Amino acid sequence: MTTAHYILLLIAVLMAAESIWAMAAPGAVRERARALLQDVEGGGGSWRALFWGLALLTWLFAWFGNQWAHRTLFFIGVFFLTIGFPANRPAFLQAWYDFFLGKRSPAGIRLIYLVEFLLASGFAWIALRGL
């Protein structure tokens, strides 16, 4: 296993932990996301810098290799970079929140996080198989 595999496994574990928490307590996830949204509306923090920093970190580990783990980290970095562009705009984050959490029933939130758990399982499979 290369460093990219370990980083991908770490990302998979974090995603799985978040999705398990969200499936167990969808109301708590909704309230935590709402609190983060209010923090952005108050002008706190630079979400753009956080997402772009995560993109650069994933690309750093994806750079040297041509395995599935490297390609997966590259696309995770693309996701972080794309989200980083509108991240400091409260209207974008409000729309993101409404789409994924704000206007969903607990069953809908659980379904969304089930998809995330399956994605995390795929990432872990790639990392553990050494692909």
mmCIF file of C-alpha atoms in Angstrom:
data_model
loop_
_atom_site.group_PDB
_atom_site.id
_atom_site.type_symbol
_atom_site.label_atom_id
_atom_site.label_comp_id
_atom_site.label_asym_id
_atom_site.label_seq_id
_atom_site.Cartn_x
_atom_site.Cartn_y
_atom_site.Cartn_z
ATOM 1 C CA MET A 1 0.000 0.000 0.000
ATOM 2 C CA THR A 2 1.175 3.468 -0.854
ATOM 3 C CA THR A 3 0.559 6.714 0.983
ATOM 4 C CA ALA A 4 -2.359 7.383 -1.354
ATOM 5 C CA HIS A 5 -4.008 4.181 -0.152
ATOM 6 C CA TYR A 6 -3.648 5.220 3.479
ATOM 7 C CA ILE A 7 -5.016 8.713 2.770
ATOM 8 C CA LEU A 8 -7.945 7.239 0.852
ATOM 9 C CA LEU A 9 -8.604 4.833 3.721
ATOM 10 C CA LEU A 10 -8.569 7.760 6.170
ATOM 11 C CA ILE A 11 -11.066 9.639 3.999
ATOM 12 C CA ALA A 12 -13.237 6.510 3.801
ATOM 13 C CA VAL A 13 -13.213 6.068 7.581
ATOM 14 C CA LEU A 14 -14.155 9.723 8.138
ATOM 15 C CA MET A 15 -16.942 9.495 5.560
ATOM 16 C CA ALA A 16 -18.248 6.275 7.083
ATOM 17 C CA ALA A 17 -18.198 7.739 10.597
ATOM 18 C CA GLU A 18 -20.088 10.826 9.438
ATOM 19 C CA SER A 19 -22.650 8.788 7.558
ATOM 20 C CA ILE A 20 -23.229 6.419 10.473
ATOM 21 C CA TRP A 21 -23.734 9.409 12.778
ATOM 22 C CA ALA A 22 -26.128 10.999 10.277
ATOM 23 C CA MET A 23 -28.132 7.817 9.834
ATOM 24 C CA ALA A 24 -28.373 7.383 13.603
ATOM 25 C CA ALA A 25 -29.327 10.990 14.377
ATOM 26 C CA PRO A 26 -30.506 12.897 11.277
ATOM 27 C CA GLY A 27 -31.914 15.726 13.389
ATOM 28 C CA ALA A 28 -28.554 16.331 15.065
ATOM 29 C CA VAL A 29 -26.823 16.479 11.689
ATOM 30 C CA ARG A 30 -29.403 18.971 10.448
ATOM 31 C CA GLU A 31 -28.888 21.201 13.510
ATOM 32 C CA ARG A 32 -25.079 21.029 13.249
ATOM 33 C CA ALA A 33 -25.192 21.946 9.571
ATOM 34 C CA ARG A 34 -27.564 24.820 10.361
ATOM 35 C CA ALA A 35 -25.140 26.108 13.022
ATOM 36 C CA LEU A 36 -22.270 25.993 10.516
ATOM 37 C CA LEU A 37 -24.433 27.844 8.002
ATOM 38 C CA GLN A 38 -25.150 30.587 10.532
ATOM 39 C CA ASP A 39 -21.404 30.852 11.182
ATOM 40 C CA VAL A 40 -20.821 31.531 7.480
ATOM 41 C CA GLU A 41 -23.615 34.118 7.397
ATOM 42 C CA GLY A 42 -21.891 35.851 10.299
ATOM 43 C CA GLY A 43 -18.709 36.162 8.265
ATOM 44 C CA GLY A 44 -16.762 33.599 10.267
ATOM 45 C CA GLY A 45 -14.005 31.566 8.731
ATOM 46 C CA SER A 46 -12.839 31.029 5.207
ATOM 47 C CA TRP A 47 -14.490 27.914 3.823
ATOM 48 C CA ARG A 48 -12.908 28.533 0.433
ATOM 49 C CA ALA A 49 -9.413 28.237 1.901
ATOM 50 C CA LEU A 50 -10.382 25.050 3.724
ATOM 51 C CA PHE A 51 -11.785 23.342 0.619
ATOM 52 C CA TRP A 52 -8.923 24.467 -1.610
ATOM 53 C CA GLY A 53 -6.403 23.338 0.985
ATOM 54 C CA LEU A 54 -8.058 19.921 1.073
ATOM 55 C CA ALA A 55 -7.956 19.800 -2.730
ATOM 56 C CA LEU A 56 -4.235 20.578 -2.748
ATOM 57 C CA LEU A 57 -3.542 17.956 -0.087
ATOM 58 C CA THR A 58 -5.396 15.241 -1.947
ATOM 59 C CA TRP A 59 -3.662 16.187 -5.191
ATOM 60 C CA LEU A 60 -0.292 16.090 -3.449
ATOM 61 C CA PHE A 61 -0.833 12.443 -2.587
ATOM 62 C CA ALA A 62 -2.505 11.639 -5.904
ATOM 63 C CA TRP A 63 0.325 13.117 -7.959
ATOM 64 C CA PHE A 64 2.825 10.249 -7.881
ATOM 65 C CA GLY A 65 1.065 7.150 -9.063
ATOM 66 C CA ASN A 66 -1.240 5.623 -11.563
ATOM 67 C CA GLN A 67 -3.386 3.349 -9.431
ATOM 68 C CA TRP A 68 -7.091 3.596 -8.656
ATOM 69 C CA ALA A 69 -6.332 5.153 -5.280
ATOM 70 C CA HIS A 70 -4.425 7.980 -6.960
ATOM 71 C CA ARG A 71 -7.214 8.567 -9.465
ATOM 72 C CA THR A 72 -9.822 8.546 -6.718
ATOM 73 C CA LEU A 73 -7.861 11.091 -4.694
ATOM 74 C CA PHE A 74 -7.574 13.248 -7.801
ATOM 75 C CA PHE A 75 -11.359 13.289 -8.235
ATOM 76 C CA ILE A 76 -11.898 13.937 -4.532
ATOM 77 C CA GLY A 77 -9.590 16.937 -4.986
ATOM 78 C CA VAL A 78 -11.647 18.081 -7.982
ATOM 79 C CA PHE A 79 -14.755 17.877 -5.779
ATOM 80 C CA PHE A 80 -13.103 19.995 -3.055
ATOM 81 C CA LEU A 81 -11.856 22.542 -5.599
ATOM 82 C CA THR A 82 -15.285 22.838 -7.209
ATOM 83 C CA ILE A 83 -17.015 23.323 -3.865
ATOM 84 C CA GLY A 84 -14.363 25.851 -2.866
ATOM 85 C CA PHE A 85 -15.363 28.364 -5.543
ATOM 86 C CA PRO A 86 -18.812 29.265 -4.152
ATOM 87 C CA ALA A 87 -18.107 28.141 -0.567
ATOM 88 C CA ASN A 88 -17.982 31.608 0.998
ATOM 89 C CA ARG A 89 -21.302 32.633 -0.520
ATOM 90 C CA PRO A 90 -24.098 32.162 2.007
ATOM 91 C CA ALA A 91 -26.688 31.771 -0.776
ATOM 92 C CA PHE A 92 -24.824 28.759 -2.183
ATOM 93 C CA LEU A 93 -24.460 27.144 1.208
ATOM 94 C CA GLN A 94 -28.125 27.835 2.007
ATOM 95 C CA ALA A 95 -29.177 26.172 -1.250
ATOM 96 C CA TRP A 96 -26.838 23.228 -0.527
ATOM 97 C CA TYR A 97 -28.280 22.895 2.977
ATOM 98 C CA ASP A 98 -31.884 23.107 1.752
ATOM 99 C CA PHE A 99 -31.301 20.492 -0.943
ATOM 100 C CA PHE A 100 -29.507 17.918 1.214
ATOM 101 C CA LEU A 101 -30.799 18.497 4.747
ATOM 102 C CA GLY A 102 -33.170 21.395 5.308
ATOM 103 C CA LYS A 103 -36.123 20.203 3.273
ATOM 104 C CA ARG A 104 -35.665 16.458 3.798
ATOM 105 C CA SER A 105 -37.429 14.085 6.105
ATOM 106 C CA PRO A 106 -35.307 11.977 8.453
ATOM 107 C CA ALA A 107 -35.757 9.037 6.074
ATOM 108 C CA GLY A 108 -34.508 11.172 3.166
ATOM 109 C CA ILE A 109 -31.455 12.255 5.151
ATOM 110 C CA ARG A 110 -30.741 8.635 6.025
ATOM 111 C CA LEU A 111 -30.973 7.675 2.353
ATOM 112 C CA ILE A 112 -28.519 10.403 1.322
ATOM 113 C CA TYR A 113 -26.064 9.285 3.977
ATOM 114 C CA LEU A 114 -26.541 5.651 3.000
ATOM 115 C CA VAL A 115 -25.249 6.623 -0.442
ATOM 116 C CA GLU A 116 -22.295 8.338 1.240
ATOM 117 C CA PHE A 117 -21.648 5.203 3.290
ATOM 118 C CA LEU A 118 -21.640 3.093 0.130
ATOM 119 C CA LEU A 119 -19.209 5.526 -1.483
ATOM 120 C CA ALA A 120 -16.984 5.344 1.601
ATOM 121 C CA SER A 121 -17.137 1.549 1.419
ATOM 122 C CA GLY A 122 -15.973 1.713 -2.191
ATOM 123 C CA PHE A 123 -13.092 3.988 -1.235
ATOM 124 C CA ALA A 124 -12.095 1.631 1.582
ATOM 125 C CA TRP A 125 -12.268 -1.332 -0.788
ATOM 126 C CA ILE A 126 -9.955 0.423 -3.253
ATOM 127 C CA ALA A 127 -7.528 1.321 -0.477
ATOM 128 C CA LEU A 128 -7.475 -2.080 1.226
ATOM 129 C CA ARG A 129 -7.135 -4.013 -2.022
ATOM 130 C CA GLY A 130 -4.160 -1.883 -3.013
ATOM 131 C CA LEU A 131 -5.730 -0.902 -6.322
#
